[in-house]
């Protein structure tokens, strides 16, 4: 059986009791905490900064934290997120003037690096940087908000990226972000995803354990 990672996206969590809510999602079987950082500039929404990541670490969250940066400029604040406790830092290539340099900066700060590709971003952006990437995150919605519908053409893109990763021989995780539901997760996994970022599907339900069990049940079908 293939290893599938479930990443609760905290954009849909209860911000008034964030530490507790995330710990419950992790205790229920979540693998990686996904934090959406938005700046009301690169995307039309505003969320959290490094101090929230630090607060989660101080609260006792020990699971890996993937910081999904939807901000521009991207470089200045990367060391702050690393210091705050990020494990992975993922950014959008459109938000960086120097993609290779930004990937290098993330590694120099002791984090794993990811590139997040919007639905219309072509894959050739990956051509010369595969060796510097730990995660390729395919957006299956346009970035900025939770609770949007999965864009069906992403399935084809997932298959293409799966083939690219397998051909490269690098150990790169293929993450999919946006609109993942218990109904569509099996098709997303079959197309080749390794990490499933789930926001509203998880946090909008009362019973996280049952929801993650339902997700695993679907994933075990492939
Ligand atoms: C959207 C974010 C996602 C979002 C997913 O820009 O990157 O991580 O929280 O939320 P759902 O799972 O509700 O689509
Ligand atoms: Zn995200």
Short mmCIF file of C-alpha atoms in Angstrom, two decimals, residues 16-115:
data_model
loop_
_atom_site.label_atom_id
_atom_site.label_comp_id
_atom_site.label_asym_id
_atom_site.label_seq_id
_atom_site.Cartn_x
_atom_site.Cartn_y
_atom_site.Cartn_z
CA UNK A 16 -10.18 31.22 18.63
CA UNK A 17 -8.81 27.90 19.86
CA UNK A 18 -6.26 27.07 17.20
CA UNK A 19 -3.78 24.97 19.19
CA UNK A 20 -6.46 22.73 20.61
CA UNK A 21 -8.31 22.34 17.30
CA UNK A 22 -5.14 21.41 15.41
CA UNK A 23 -4.05 18.99 18.12
CA UNK A 24 -7.42 17.28 17.81
CA UNK A 25 -6.99 16.99 14.03
CA UNK A 26 -3.52 15.48 14.55
CA UNK A 27 -4.72 13.09 17.28
CA UNK A 28 -7.47 12.00 14.88
CA UNK A 29 -4.80 10.91 12.37
CA UNK A 30 -3.60 14.01 10.52
CA UNK A 31 0.07 13.78 9.50
CA UNK A 32 1.20 17.32 8.64
CA UNK A 33 -0.12 20.75 9.61
CA UNK A 34 -0.79 22.90 6.54
CA UNK A 35 -0.69 26.66 7.22
CA UNK A 36 -1.96 29.04 4.55
CA UNK A 37 -0.17 32.38 4.70
CA UNK A 38 -2.02 35.05 2.70
CA UNK A 39 -1.19 38.73 2.32
CA UNK A 40 -4.17 40.43 0.61
CA UNK A 41 -1.76 41.20 -2.24
CA UNK A 42 -0.69 38.00 -3.98
CA UNK A 43 -4.10 36.59 -3.04
CA UNK A 44 -7.23 38.49 -1.98
CA UNK A 45 -7.25 37.27 1.61
CA UNK A 46 -5.25 37.87 4.78
CA UNK A 47 -4.35 35.22 7.32
CA UNK A 48 -1.34 34.57 9.54
CA UNK A 49 2.36 35.25 10.02
CA UNK A 50 5.33 33.53 11.70
CA UNK A 51 4.06 34.31 15.21
CA UNK A 52 1.16 31.90 14.68
CA UNK A 53 3.58 29.11 13.73
CA UNK A 54 5.64 29.87 16.82
CA UNK A 55 2.52 29.87 18.98
CA UNK A 56 1.62 26.41 17.66
CA UNK A 57 5.11 25.11 18.48
CA UNK A 58 4.92 26.69 21.94
CA UNK A 59 1.53 25.07 22.44
CA UNK A 60 3.16 21.69 21.85
CA UNK A 61 2.48 20.85 18.21
CA UNK A 62 5.36 18.57 17.18
CA UNK A 63 4.06 17.35 13.80
CA UNK A 64 5.74 18.72 10.68
CA UNK A 65 4.35 22.11 9.66
CA UNK A 66 4.07 23.01 5.98
CA UNK A 67 3.91 26.75 5.51
CA UNK A 68 2.15 27.54 2.22
CA UNK A 69 3.19 31.06 1.32
CA UNK A 70 0.73 32.99 -0.84
CA UNK A 71 2.58 36.27 -0.46
CA UNK A 72 4.80 38.59 -2.39
CA UNK A 73 7.62 39.48 -1.90
CA UNK A 74 8.41 36.03 -0.63
CA UNK A 75 12.10 36.01 0.37
CA UNK A 76 12.39 38.53 3.20
CA UNK A 77 10.16 36.60 5.57
CA UNK A 78 11.35 33.04 4.88
CA UNK A 79 13.99 33.03 7.69
CA UNK A 80 11.30 34.21 10.12
CA UNK A 81 9.07 31.27 9.27
CA UNK A 82 12.00 28.87 9.57
CA UNK A 83 12.88 30.29 13.00
CA UNK A 84 9.23 30.09 14.07
CA UNK A 85 9.22 26.33 13.51
CA UNK A 86 8.27 25.60 9.88
CA UNK A 87 9.36 22.21 8.55
CA UNK A 88 8.41 22.82 4.92
CA UNK A 89 8.12 26.16 3.17
CA UNK A 90 6.19 26.18 -0.08
CA UNK A 91 5.87 29.22 -2.34
CA UNK A 92 4.35 30.15 -5.69
CA UNK A 93 6.89 30.69 -8.48
CA UNK A 94 4.97 33.78 -9.67
CA UNK A 95 5.67 35.38 -6.28
CA UNK A 96 9.47 35.13 -6.56
CA UNK A 97 11.77 37.01 -8.92
CA UNK A 98 14.42 34.31 -8.48
CA UNK A 99 12.92 30.86 -8.01
CA UNK A 100 16.23 29.02 -7.69
CA UNK A 101 17.52 31.55 -5.14
CA UNK A 102 14.33 31.27 -3.06
CA UNK A 103 14.56 27.47 -3.04
CA UNK A 104 18.16 27.76 -1.91
CA UNK A 105 17.22 30.24 0.82
CA UNK A 106 14.65 27.81 2.23
CA UNK A 107 17.23 25.02 2.34
CA UNK A 108 19.85 27.30 3.92
CA UNK A 109 17.34 28.01 6.67
CA UNK A 110 17.03 24.33 7.44
CA UNK A 111 13.61 23.69 5.89
CA UNK A 112 12.37 21.49 3.09
CA UNK A 113 11.34 23.47 0.02
CA UNK A 114 8.17 23.29 -2.01
CA UNK A 115 6.83 24.90 -5.16
#
